[in-house]
Amino acid sequence: MKSLLFKWTLLLLMFPIFAGAQQVRVLSEVVDFSGEIGTSQRKTVILQNESNQQKTYFLKNLRGSIGSSQKMKVCFGDQCFDPKKELAKVSIKLAPGEIYTDFYLEFELGIAETKGSFDLFFVNAENIRENFVVEARYEVENAGKADFSHKDVKLSDIYPNPSSRVAQLDYELVNPRSKAKITINSFIGNPIAEYELNPGRNSLVINVSDFQPGVYFYTLFVDNKNVVTKKLQVKK
Protein backbone atom coordinates (compact mmCIF):
# COMPACT_ATOMS: atom_id res chain seq x y z
CA MET A 1 0.00 0.00 0.00
CA LYS A 2 2.79 2.41 0.92
CA SER A 3 4.56 1.52 -2.32
CA LEU A 4 1.42 2.32 -4.36
CA LEU A 5 0.92 5.63 -2.53
CA PHE A 6 4.54 6.55 -3.20
CA LYS A 7 4.13 5.90 -6.95
CA TRP A 8 0.98 8.07 -7.15
CA THR A 9 2.74 10.87 -5.28
CA LEU A 10 5.68 10.67 -7.66
CA LEU A 11 3.40 10.85 -10.71
CA LEU A 12 1.59 13.90 -9.33
CA LEU A 13 4.91 15.65 -8.74
CA MET A 14 6.08 14.87 -12.27
CA PHE A 15 2.83 15.90 -13.96
CA PRO A 16 3.58 19.68 -14.12
CA ILE A 17 6.88 18.90 -15.85
CA PHE A 18 5.20 16.87 -18.58
CA ALA A 19 2.32 19.33 -18.92
CA GLY A 20 4.69 22.30 -19.26
CA ALA A 21 5.76 21.34 -22.77
CA GLN A 22 2.22 22.09 -24.04
CA GLN A 23 1.74 25.53 -22.49
CA VAL A 24 2.67 27.42 -25.67
CA ARG A 25 1.20 26.17 -28.91
CA VAL A 26 2.15 27.00 -32.51
CA LEU A 27 -1.20 27.67 -34.23
CA SER A 28 0.34 28.08 -37.70
CA GLU A 29 0.89 25.16 -40.02
CA VAL A 30 4.37 24.46 -41.40
CA VAL A 31 5.78 27.74 -42.75
CA ASP A 32 6.10 27.18 -46.49
CA PHE A 33 8.40 29.28 -48.72
CA SER A 34 8.00 28.53 -52.41
CA GLY A 35 9.01 30.73 -55.31
CA GLU A 36 11.50 31.77 -57.94
CA ILE A 37 15.24 32.27 -57.60
CA GLY A 38 16.17 35.69 -56.23
CA THR A 39 12.86 36.39 -54.53
CA SER A 40 12.21 36.92 -50.82
CA GLN A 41 9.12 36.18 -48.75
CA ARG A 42 7.72 37.04 -45.31
CA LYS A 43 5.41 34.63 -43.48
CA THR A 44 3.51 34.92 -40.20
CA VAL A 45 3.87 32.52 -37.27
CA ILE A 46 1.00 32.51 -34.73
CA LEU A 47 1.60 31.45 -31.12
CA GLN A 48 -0.78 30.96 -28.21
CA ASN A 49 0.19 30.98 -24.54
CA GLU A 50 -2.31 28.55 -23.06
CA SER A 51 -1.15 29.10 -19.49
CA ASN A 52 -2.21 31.74 -16.96
CA GLN A 53 1.38 32.91 -16.52
CA GLN A 54 3.71 35.15 -18.49
CA LYS A 55 6.21 33.13 -20.48
CA THR A 56 9.57 34.10 -21.99
CA TYR A 57 11.13 31.87 -24.62
CA PHE A 58 14.49 32.12 -26.35
CA LEU A 59 15.76 30.48 -29.55
CA LYS A 60 18.01 27.62 -28.47
CA ASN A 61 19.03 26.40 -31.91
CA LEU A 62 18.32 26.36 -35.63
CA ARG A 63 18.10 22.85 -37.01
CA GLY A 64 18.08 21.81 -40.66
CA SER A 65 19.63 23.17 -43.85
CA ILE A 66 19.81 26.72 -45.21
CA GLY A 67 22.01 27.30 -48.27
CA SER A 68 24.95 29.70 -48.36
CA SER A 69 23.11 32.05 -50.75
CA GLN A 70 19.90 32.00 -48.70
CA LYS A 71 19.13 34.22 -45.73
CA MET A 72 16.54 33.82 -43.00
CA LYS A 73 15.53 36.35 -40.36
CA VAL A 74 13.32 36.03 -37.30
CA CYS A 75 11.19 39.13 -36.77
CA PHE A 76 9.04 40.33 -33.89
CA GLY A 77 7.19 43.34 -35.25
CA ASP A 78 9.77 45.55 -36.97
CA GLN A 79 12.74 44.08 -35.08
CA CYS A 80 14.54 41.36 -37.05
CA PHE A 81 17.44 39.06 -36.19
CA ASP A 82 19.74 36.77 -38.15
CA PRO A 83 19.70 33.56 -36.09
CA LYS A 84 23.03 32.42 -37.55
CA LYS A 85 24.74 35.50 -36.08
CA GLU A 86 22.39 36.70 -33.32
CA LEU A 87 21.03 33.50 -31.79
CA ALA A 88 21.28 34.81 -28.22
CA LYS A 89 19.19 37.90 -29.06
CA VAL A 90 16.14 36.02 -30.35
CA SER A 91 13.54 35.87 -27.56
CA ILE A 92 9.82 36.43 -27.16
CA LYS A 93 7.64 37.31 -24.17
CA LEU A 94 4.04 36.07 -24.08
CA ALA A 95 1.37 37.40 -21.73
CA PRO A 96 -1.01 34.95 -19.97
CA GLY A 97 -3.48 33.54 -22.53
CA GLU A 98 -2.05 35.72 -25.31
CA ILE A 99 -2.41 34.84 -29.00
CA TYR A 100 0.67 36.42 -30.58
CA THR A 101 0.49 37.33 -34.28
CA ASP A 102 3.42 39.74 -34.65
CA PHE A 103 5.99 36.97 -35.27
CA TYR A 104 7.41 36.62 -38.80
CA LEU A 105 10.02 34.66 -40.73
CA GLU A 106 11.72 36.40 -43.66
CA PHE A 107 13.46 34.16 -46.19
CA GLU A 108 15.58 34.98 -49.25
CA LEU A 109 15.33 32.04 -51.67
CA GLY A 110 18.89 32.32 -53.02
CA ILE A 111 20.44 31.84 -56.45
CA ALA A 112 19.94 28.17 -57.28
CA GLU A 113 17.13 25.64 -57.60
CA THR A 114 16.87 23.66 -54.36
CA LYS A 115 14.54 22.58 -51.61
CA GLY A 116 14.90 21.79 -47.93
CA SER A 117 13.57 22.40 -44.45
CA PHE A 118 14.59 23.83 -41.09
CA ASP A 119 13.22 24.11 -37.54
CA LEU A 120 13.44 26.86 -34.93
CA PHE A 121 13.64 25.32 -31.46
CA PHE A 122 12.48 27.66 -28.65
CA VAL A 123 12.75 26.89 -24.92
CA ASN A 124 11.40 28.57 -21.79
CA ALA A 125 13.99 30.79 -20.14
CA GLU A 126 13.06 29.43 -16.69
CA ASN A 127 12.31 25.80 -17.53
CA ILE A 128 13.97 24.26 -20.60
CA ARG A 129 11.50 21.35 -20.48
CA GLU A 130 8.91 23.78 -21.81
CA ASN A 131 9.50 24.29 -25.52
CA PHE A 132 7.92 24.73 -28.92
CA VAL A 133 9.15 24.21 -32.47
CA VAL A 134 8.45 26.32 -35.57
CA GLU A 135 8.75 24.13 -38.68
CA ALA A 136 9.59 25.60 -42.08
CA ARG A 137 10.32 24.29 -45.55
CA TYR A 138 11.31 25.86 -48.86
CA GLU A 139 11.42 25.09 -52.57
CA VAL A 140 13.25 27.34 -55.02
CA GLU A 141 12.39 27.24 -58.72
CA ASN A 142 14.27 28.63 -61.71
CA ALA A 143 11.90 30.50 -64.03
CA GLY A 144 14.67 31.64 -66.36
CA LYS A 145 15.75 28.40 -68.07
CA ALA A 146 16.13 28.10 -71.85
CA ASP A 147 14.80 31.57 -72.62
CA PHE A 148 16.89 31.98 -75.80
CA SER A 149 17.85 29.29 -78.29
CA HIS A 150 20.55 29.48 -80.98
CA LYS A 151 21.69 26.62 -83.22
CA ASP A 152 24.91 26.40 -81.20
CA VAL A 153 23.90 27.73 -77.76
CA LYS A 154 20.88 27.72 -75.45
CA LEU A 155 20.87 30.54 -72.91
CA SER A 156 18.61 31.51 -70.02
CA ASP A 157 17.76 35.01 -68.92
CA ILE A 158 20.08 36.34 -66.25
CA TYR A 159 18.73 35.97 -62.72
CA PRO A 160 18.01 37.40 -60.26
CA ASN A 161 17.35 40.60 -62.15
CA PRO A 162 17.66 43.14 -60.56
CA SER A 163 20.67 41.75 -58.68
CA SER A 164 22.72 43.09 -55.78
CA ARG A 165 25.34 40.39 -55.11
CA VAL A 166 25.61 37.71 -57.79
CA ALA A 167 23.76 37.04 -61.02
CA GLN A 168 23.61 33.75 -62.90
CA LEU A 169 23.14 32.53 -66.47
CA ASP A 170 22.34 28.92 -67.37
CA TYR A 171 23.47 27.70 -70.76
CA GLU A 172 24.09 24.67 -72.94
CA LEU A 173 26.67 24.58 -75.74
CA VAL A 174 24.82 22.51 -78.32
CA ASN A 175 27.93 22.62 -80.51
CA PRO A 176 30.94 22.15 -78.18
CA ARG A 177 33.31 23.31 -80.94
CA SER A 178 31.77 26.77 -81.06
CA LYS A 179 33.35 29.54 -79.02
CA ALA A 180 30.81 31.45 -76.93
CA LYS A 181 31.24 34.33 -74.52
CA ILE A 182 29.23 36.85 -72.54
CA THR A 183 30.26 40.49 -72.45
CA ILE A 184 28.86 43.11 -70.11
CA ASN A 185 28.74 46.79 -71.00
CA SER A 186 27.57 49.85 -69.16
CA PHE A 187 24.46 51.75 -70.20
CA ILE A 188 26.61 54.04 -72.38
CA GLY A 189 28.51 51.14 -73.96
CA ASN A 190 31.72 50.98 -71.92
CA PRO A 191 33.05 47.40 -71.54
CA ILE A 192 32.80 46.12 -67.95
CA ALA A 193 33.55 42.38 -68.07
CA GLU A 194 33.91 39.38 -70.39
CA TYR A 195 33.34 35.68 -69.67
CA GLU A 196 34.10 32.63 -71.82
CA LEU A 197 31.40 29.93 -71.66
CA ASN A 198 33.09 26.68 -70.67
CA PRO A 199 31.73 23.66 -72.63
CA GLY A 200 32.24 21.53 -69.52
CA ARG A 201 29.86 23.61 -67.43
CA ASN A 202 26.24 24.71 -67.71
CA SER A 203 26.10 27.91 -65.67
CA LEU A 204 27.96 31.18 -65.31
CA VAL A 205 27.94 33.06 -62.00
CA ILE A 206 28.77 36.76 -62.18
CA ASN A 207 29.77 38.77 -59.12
CA VAL A 208 28.05 42.15 -59.48
CA SER A 209 28.72 43.39 -55.95
CA ASP A 210 31.51 45.67 -57.27
CA PHE A 211 29.33 47.08 -60.07
CA GLN A 212 27.88 50.54 -59.58
CA PRO A 213 24.06 50.56 -59.27
CA GLY A 214 22.41 51.05 -62.63
CA VAL A 215 21.51 49.45 -65.94
CA TYR A 216 23.94 47.21 -67.87
CA PHE A 217 23.70 45.16 -71.04
CA TYR A 218 24.96 41.62 -71.45
CA THR A 219 25.62 40.20 -74.92
CA LEU A 220 26.09 36.64 -76.14
CA PHE A 221 28.79 36.25 -78.80
CA VAL A 222 29.11 32.97 -80.72
CA ASP A 223 32.28 32.65 -82.84
CA ASN A 224 32.76 36.43 -82.45
CA LYS A 225 29.29 37.21 -83.79
CA ASN A 226 26.81 39.25 -81.75
CA VAL A 227 23.82 36.96 -81.23
CA VAL A 228 21.61 38.60 -78.61
CA THR A 229 21.76 41.49 -76.12
CA LYS A 230 19.67 41.84 -72.98
CA LYS A 231 19.42 44.13 -69.96
CA LEU A 232 20.77 43.59 -66.42
CA GLN A 233 19.90 45.91 -63.55
CA VAL A 234 22.22 46.17 -60.54
CA LYS A 235 21.01 47.55 -57.23
CA LYS A 236 22.46 47.96 -53.74
PDB file of N, CA and C in Angstrom, residues 79-146:
ATOM      1  N   GLN A  79      11.392  44.448 -35.529  1.00  0.00           N
ATOM      2  CA  GLN A  79      12.742  44.080 -35.082  1.00  0.00           C
ATOM      3  C   GLN A  79      13.096  42.691 -35.596  1.00  0.00           C
ATOM      4  N   CYS A  80      14.159  42.619 -36.409  1.00  0.00           N
ATOM      5  CA  CYS A  80      14.544  41.357 -37.047  1.00  0.00           C
ATOM      6  C   CYS A  80      15.949  40.940 -36.629  1.00  0.00           C
ATOM      7  N   PHE A  81      16.154  39.619 -36.593  1.00  0.00           N
ATOM      8  CA  PHE A  81      17.435  39.063 -36.186  1.00  0.00           C
ATOM      9  C   PHE A  81      17.855  37.967 -37.167  1.00  0.00           C
ATOM     10  N   ASP A  82      19.162  37.871 -37.383  1.00  0.00           N
ATOM     11  CA  ASP A  82      19.739  36.773 -38.149  1.00  0.00           C
ATOM     12  C   ASP A  82      20.134  35.687 -37.155  1.00  0.00           C
ATOM     13  N   PRO A  83      19.421  34.558 -37.109  1.00  0.00           N
ATOM     14  CA  PRO A  83      19.702  33.557 -36.085  1.00  0.00           C
ATOM     15  C   PRO A  83      21.075  32.918 -36.203  1.00  0.00           C
ATOM     16  N   LYS A  84      21.689  32.985 -37.396  1.00  0.00           N
ATOM     17  CA  LYS A  84      23.031  32.424 -37.548  1.00  0.00           C
ATOM     18  C   LYS A  84      24.075  33.276 -36.826  1.00  0.00           C
ATOM     19  N   LYS A  85      23.782  34.574 -36.692  1.00  0.00           N
ATOM     20  CA  LYS A  85      24.744  35.495 -36.076  1.00  0.00           C
ATOM     21  C   LYS A  85      24.267  36.045 -34.735  1.00  0.00           C
ATOM     22  N   GLU A  86      22.946  36.051 -34.508  1.00  0.00           N
ATOM     23  CA  GLU A  86      22.393  36.699 -33.317  1.00  0.00           C
ATOM     24  C   GLU A  86      21.481  35.754 -32.537  1.00  0.00           C
ATOM     25  N   LEU A  87      21.869  34.510 -32.437  1.00  0.00           N
ATOM     26  CA  LEU A  87      21.030  33.502 -31.793  1.00  0.00           C
ATOM     27  C   LEU A  87      20.611  33.932 -30.390  1.00  0.00           C
ATOM     28  N   ALA A  88      21.556  34.459 -29.615  1.00  0.00           N
ATOM     29  CA  ALA A  88      21.284  34.808 -28.219  1.00  0.00           C
ATOM     30  C   ALA A  88      20.297  35.962 -28.075  1.00  0.00           C
ATOM     31  N   LYS A  89      20.082  36.736 -29.133  1.00  0.00           N
ATOM     32  CA  LYS A  89      19.194  37.900 -29.057  1.00  0.00           C
ATOM     33  C   LYS A  89      17.731  37.562 -29.372  1.00  0.00           C
ATOM     34  N   VAL A  90      17.486  36.367 -29.901  1.00  0.00           N
ATOM     35  CA  VAL A  90      16.137  36.021 -30.353  1.00  0.00           C
ATOM     36  C   VAL A  90      15.317  35.485 -29.183  1.00  0.00           C
ATOM     37  N   SER A  91      14.407  36.290 -28.670  1.00  0.00           N
ATOM     38  CA  SER A  91      13.543  35.872 -27.561  1.00  0.00           C
ATOM     39  C   SER A  91      12.186  36.529 -27.701  1.00  0.00           C
ATOM     40  N   ILE A  92      11.184  35.927 -27.064  1.00  0.00           N
ATOM     41  CA  ILE A  92       9.821  36.432 -27.156  1.00  0.00           C
ATOM     42  C   ILE A  92       9.132  36.278 -25.809  1.00  0.00           C
ATOM     43  N   LYS A  93       8.363  37.312 -25.439  1.00  0.00           N
ATOM     44  CA  LYS A  93       7.636  37.305 -24.166  1.00  0.00           C
ATOM     45  C   LYS A  93       6.138  37.245 -24.464  1.00  0.00           C
ATOM     46  N   LEU A  94       5.460  36.284 -23.836  1.00  0.00           N
ATOM     47  CA  LEU A  94       4.037  36.070 -24.081  1.00  0.00           C
ATOM     48  C   LEU A  94       3.248  36.289 -22.804  1.00  0.00           C
ATOM     49  N   ALA A  95       2.225  37.134 -22.881  1.00  0.00           N
ATOM     50  CA  ALA A  95       1.369  37.397 -21.726  1.00  0.00           C
ATOM     51  C   ALA A  95       0.452  36.197 -21.473  1.00  0.00           C
ATOM     52  N   PRO A  96      -0.103  36.068 -20.269  1.00  0.00           N
ATOM     53  CA  PRO A  96      -1.013  34.950 -19.972  1.00  0.00           C
ATOM     54  C   PRO A  96      -2.180  34.890 -20.967  1.00  0.00           C
ATOM     55  N   GLY A  97      -2.383  33.737 -21.589  1.00  0.00           N
ATOM     56  CA  GLY A  97      -3.481  33.544 -22.526  1.00  0.00           C
ATOM     57  C   GLY A  97      -3.340  34.253 -23.855  1.00  0.00           C
ATOM     58  N   GLU A  98      -2.212  34.892 -24.110  1.00  0.00           N
ATOM     59  CA  GLU A  98      -2.054  35.719 -25.310  1.00  0.00           C
ATOM     60  C   GLU A  98      -1.963  34.881 -26.595  1.00  0.00           C
ATOM     61  N   ILE A  99      -2.625  35.353 -27.648  1.00  0.00           N
ATOM     62  CA  ILE A  99      -2.413  34.845 -28.996  1.00  0.00           C
ATOM     63  C   ILE A  99      -1.547  35.867 -29.720  1.00  0.00           C
ATOM     64  N   TYR A 100      -0.327  35.482 -30.046  1.00  0.00           N
ATOM     65  CA  TYR A 100       0.669  36.416 -30.580  1.00  0.00           C
ATOM     66  C   TYR A 100       0.749  36.264 -32.100  1.00  0.00           C
ATOM     67  N   THR A 101       0.518  37.367 -32.821  1.00  0.00           N
ATOM     68  CA  THR A 101       0.485  37.327 -34.284  1.00  0.00           C
ATOM     69  C   THR A 101       1.538  38.220 -34.936  1.00  0.00           C
ATOM     70  N   ASP A 102       2.422  38.801 -34.123  1.00  0.00           N
ATOM     71  CA  ASP A 102       3.419  39.737 -34.649  1.00  0.00           C
ATOM     72  C   ASP A 102       4.790  39.067 -34.797  1.00  0.00           C
ATOM     73  N   PHE A 103       4.794  37.791 -35.137  1.00  0.00           N
ATOM     74  CA  PHE A 103       5.991  36.968 -35.268  1.00  0.00           C
ATOM     75  C   PHE A 103       6.099  36.563 -36.740  1.00  0.00           C
ATOM     76  N   TYR A 104       7.247  36.881 -37.369  1.00  0.00           N
ATOM     77  CA  TYR A 104       7.412  36.625 -38.796  1.00  0.00           C
ATOM     78  C   TYR A 104       8.747  35.929 -39.088  1.00  0.00           C
ATOM     79  N   LEU A 105       8.775  35.176 -40.162  1.00  0.00           N
ATOM     80  CA  LEU A 105      10.018  34.663 -40.730  1.00  0.00           C
ATOM     81  C   LEU A 105      10.196  35.293 -42.104  1.00  0.00           C
ATOM     82  N   GLU A 106      11.386  35.870 -42.347  1.00  0.00           N
ATOM     83  CA  GLU A 106      11.723  36.404 -43.656  1.00  0.00           C
ATOM     84  C   GLU A 106      12.770  35.490 -44.280  1.00  0.00           C
ATOM     85  N   PHE A 107      12.567  35.127 -45.553  1.00  0.00           N
ATOM     86  CA  PHE A 107      13.458  34.164 -46.192  1.00  0.00           C
ATOM     87  C   PHE A 107      13.791  34.603 -47.609  1.00  0.00           C
ATOM     88  N   GLU A 108      15.110  34.713 -47.897  1.00  0.00           N
ATOM     89  CA  GLU A 108      15.580  34.976 -49.253  1.00  0.00           C
ATOM     90  C   GLU A 108      15.877  33.633 -49.911  1.00  0.00           C
ATOM     91  N   LEU A 109      15.277  33.372 -51.093  1.00  0.00           N
ATOM     92  CA  LEU A 109      15.328  32.044 -51.674  1.00  0.00           C
ATOM     93  C   LEU A 109      16.635  31.692 -52.361  1.00  0.00           C
ATOM     94  N   GLY A 110      17.560  32.648 -52.512  1.00  0.00           N
ATOM     95  CA  GLY A 110      18.888  32.321 -53.016  1.00  0.00           C
ATOM     96  C   GLY A 110      19.002  32.328 -54.529  1.00  0.00           C
ATOM     97  N   ILE A 111      20.095  31.714 -55.030  1.00  0.00           N
ATOM     98  CA  ILE A 111      20.443  31.844 -56.448  1.00  0.00           C
ATOM     99  C   ILE A 111      20.401  30.526 -57.214  1.00  0.00           C
ATOM    100  N   ALA A 112      19.953  29.463 -56.594  1.00  0.00           N
ATOM    101  CA  ALA A 112      19.940  28.166 -57.275  1.00  0.00           C
ATOM    102  C   ALA A 112      18.687  27.383 -56.925  1.00  0.00           C
ATOM    103  N   GLU A 113      18.264  26.526 -57.854  1.00  0.00           N
ATOM    104  CA  GLU A 113      17.129  25.644 -57.596  1.00  0.00           C
ATOM    105  C   GLU A 113      17.481  24.676 -56.466  1.00  0.00           C
ATOM    106  N   THR A 114      16.616  24.573 -55.484  1.00  0.00           N
ATOM    107  CA  THR A 114      16.873  23.663 -54.365  1.00  0.00           C
ATOM    108  C   THR A 114      15.610  23.552 -53.526  1.00  0.00           C
ATOM    109  N   LYS A 115      15.616  22.655 -52.587  1.00  0.00           N
ATOM    110  CA  LYS A 115      14.543  22.576 -51.608  1.00  0.00           C
ATOM    111  C   LYS A 115      15.095  21.987 -50.322  1.00  0.00           C
ATOM    112  N   GLY A 116      14.432  22.271 -49.218  1.00  0.00           N
ATOM    113  CA  GLY A 116      14.898  21.788 -47.932  1.00  0.00           C
ATOM    114  C   GLY A 116      13.951  22.203 -46.828  1.00  0.00           C
ATOM    115  N   SER A 117      14.398  22.046 -45.601  1.00  0.00           N
ATOM    116  CA  SER A 117      13.567  22.401 -44.449  1.00  0.00           C
ATOM    117  C   SER A 117      14.459  22.771 -43.279  1.00  0.00           C
ATOM    118  N   PHE A 118      13.867  23.489 -42.309  1.00  0.00           N
ATOM    119  CA  PHE A 118      14.585  23.834 -41.087  1.00  0.00           C
ATOM    120  C   PHE A 118      13.575  24.040 -39.965  1.00  0.00           C
ATOM    121  N   ASP A 119      14.056  23.927 -38.730  1.00  0.00           N
ATOM    122  CA  ASP A 119      13.220  24.113 -37.542  1.00  0.00           C
ATOM    123  C   ASP A 119      13.856  25.140 -36.624  1.00  0.00           C
ATOM    124  N   LEU A 120      13.010  25.930 -35.979  1.00  0.00           N
ATOM    125  CA  LEU A 120      13.443  26.856 -34.932  1.00  0.00           C
ATOM    126  C   LEU A 120      12.986  26.280 -33.593  1.00  0.00           C
ATOM    127  N   PHE A 121      13.933  25.989 -32.721  1.00  0.00           N
ATOM    128  CA  PHE A 121      13.643  25.322 -31.457  1.00  0.00           C
ATOM    129  C   PHE A 121      13.729  26.336 -30.318  1.00  0.00           C
ATOM    130  N   PHE A 122      12.564  26.683 -29.733  1.00  0.00           N
ATOM    131  CA  PHE A 122      12.483  27.660 -28.651  1.00  0.00           C
ATOM    132  C   PHE A 122      12.289  26.943 -27.310  1.00  0.00           C
ATOM    133  N   VAL A 123      12.925  27.454 -26.260  1.00  0.00           N
ATOM    134  CA  VAL A 123      12.754  26.890 -24.922  1.00  0.00           C
ATOM    135  C   VAL A 123      12.440  28.011 -23.927  1.00  0.00           C
ATOM    136  N   ASN A 124      11.744  27.635 -22.860  1.00  0.00           N
ATOM    137  CA  ASN A 124      11.396  28.571 -21.791  1.00  0.00           C
ATOM    138  C   ASN A 124      12.665  28.994 -21.060  1.00  0.00           C
ATOM    139  N   ALA A 125      12.799  30.284 -20.809  1.00  0.00           N
ATOM    140  CA  ALA A 125      13.993  30.794 -20.143  1.00  0.00           C
ATOM    141  C   ALA A 125      14.139  30.271 -18.725  1.00  0.00           C
ATOM    142  N   GLU A 126      13.016  29.887 -18.079  1.00  0.00           N
ATOM    143  CA  GLU A 126      13.060  29.432 -16.694  1.00  0.00           C
ATOM    144  C   GLU A 126      12.947  27.919 -16.556  1.00  0.00           C
ATOM    145  N   ASN A 127      12.480  27.245 -17.606  1.00  0.00           N
ATOM    146  CA  ASN A 127      12.309  25.804 -17.535  1.00  0.00           C
ATOM    147  C   ASN A 127      12.485  25.232 -18.941  1.00  0.00           C
ATOM    148  N   ILE A 128      13.663  24.683 -19.230  1.00  0.00           N
ATOM    149  CA  ILE A 128      13.970  24.257 -20.600  1.00  0.00           C
ATOM    150  C   ILE A 128      13.131  23.062 -21.033  1.00  0.00           C
ATOM    151  N   ARG A 129      12.403  22.440 -20.080  1.00  0.00           N
ATOM    152  CA  ARG A 129      11.504  21.350 -20.479  1.00  0.00           C
ATOM    153  C   ARG A 129      10.292  21.872 -21.244  1.00  0.00           C
ATOM    154  N   GLU A 130       9.992  23.148 -21.057  1.00  0.00           N
ATOM    155  CA  GLU A 130       8.913  23.778 -21.812  1.00  0.00           C
ATOM    156  C   GLU A 130       9.487  24.301 -23.120  1.00  0.00           C
ATOM    157  N   ASN A 131       8.942  23.891 -24.239  1.00  0.00           N
ATOM    158  CA  ASN A 131       9.500  24.285 -25.524  1.00  0.00           C
ATOM    159  C   ASN A 131       8.429  24.250 -26.611  1.00  0.00           C
ATOM    160  N   PHE A 132       8.745  24.856 -27.715  1.00  0.00           N
ATOM    161  CA  PHE A 132       7.915  24.726 -28.915  1.00  0.00           C
ATOM    162  C   PHE A 132       8.825  24.815 -30.140  1.00  0.00           C
ATOM    163  N   VAL A 133       8.356  24.277 -31.244  1.00  0.00           N
ATOM    164  CA  VAL A 133       9.148  24.208 -32.475  1.00  0.00           C
ATOM    165  C   VAL A 133       8.368  24.846 -33.618  1.00  0.00           C
ATOM    166  N   VAL A 134       9.021  25.743 -34.356  1.00  0.00           N
ATOM    167  CA  VAL A 134       8.455  26.316 -35.574  1.00  0.00           C
ATOM    168  C   VAL A 134       9.081  25.583 -36.756  1.00  0.00           C
ATOM    169  N   GLU A 135       8.256  24.898 -37.539  1.00  0.00           N
ATOM    170  CA  GLU A 135       8.750  24.128 -38.676  1.00  0.00           C
ATOM    171  C   GLU A 135       8.603  24.945 -39.958  1.00  0.00           C
ATOM    172  N   ALA A 136       9.622  24.872 -40.806  1.00  0.00           N
ATOM    173  CA  ALA A 136       9.593  25.603 -42.083  1.00  0.00           C
ATOM    174  C   ALA A 136      10.207  24.746 -43.180  1.00  0.00           C
ATOM    175  N   ARG A 137       9.746  24.972 -44.394  1.00  0.00           N
ATOM    176  CA  ARG A 137      10.324  24.293 -45.549  1.00  0.00           C
ATOM    177  C   ARG A 137      10.352  25.270 -46.717  1.00  0.00           C
ATOM    178  N   TYR A 138      11.188  24.973 -47.708  1.00  0.00           N
ATOM    179  CA  TYR A 138      11.314  25.864 -48.858  1.00  0.00           C
ATOM    180  C   TYR A 138      11.577  25.073 -50.128  1.00  0.00           C
ATOM    181  N   GLU A 139      11.149  25.661 -51.240  1.00  0.00           N
ATOM    182  CA  GLU A 139      11.420  25.094 -52.566  1.00  0.00           C
ATOM    183  C   GLU A 139      11.664  26.256 -53.517  1.00  0.00           C
ATOM    184  N   VAL A 140      12.837  26.251 -54.150  1.00  0.00           N
ATOM    185  CA  VAL A 140      13.252  27.344 -55.024  1.00  0.00           C
ATOM    186  C   VAL A 140      13.216  26.856 -56.469  1.00  0.00           C
ATOM    187  N   GLU A 141      12.537  27.610 -57.319  1.00  0.00           N
ATOM    188  CA  GLU A 141      12.394  27.242 -58.723  1.00  0.00           C
ATOM    189  C   GLU A 141      13.126  28.242 -59.601  1.00  0.00           C
ATOM    190  N   ASN A 142      13.596  27.773 -60.741  1.00  0.00           N
ATOM    191  CA  ASN A 142      14.268  28.632 -61.712  1.00  0.00           C
ATOM    192  C   ASN A 142      13.315  28.906 -62.869  1.00  0.00           C
ATOM    193  N   ALA A 143      12.839  30.148 -62.955  1.00  0.00           N
ATOM    194  CA  ALA A 143      11.900  30.501 -64.025  1.00  0.00           C
ATOM    195  C   ALA A 143      12.607  31.001 -65.276  1.00  0.00           C
ATOM    196  N   GLY A 144      13.957  31.028 -65.237  1.00  0.00           N
ATOM    197  CA  GLY A 144      14.668  31.639 -66.358  1.00  0.00           C
ATOM    198  C   GLY A 144      15.307  30.674 -67.327  1.00  0.00           C
ATOM    199  N   LYS A 145      15.046  29.381 -67.251  1.00  0.00           N
ATOM    200  CA  LYS A 145      15.745  28.399 -68.075  1.00  0.00           C
ATOM    201  C   LYS A 145      15.328  28.477 -69.552  1.00  0.00           C
ATOM    202  N   ALA A 146      16.345  28.263 -70.415  1.00  0.00           N
ATOM    203  CA  ALA A 146      16.126  28.098 -71.851  1.00  0.00           C
ATOM    204  C   ALA A 146      15.249  29.198 -72.446  1.00  0.00           C
TER     205      ALA A 146
END
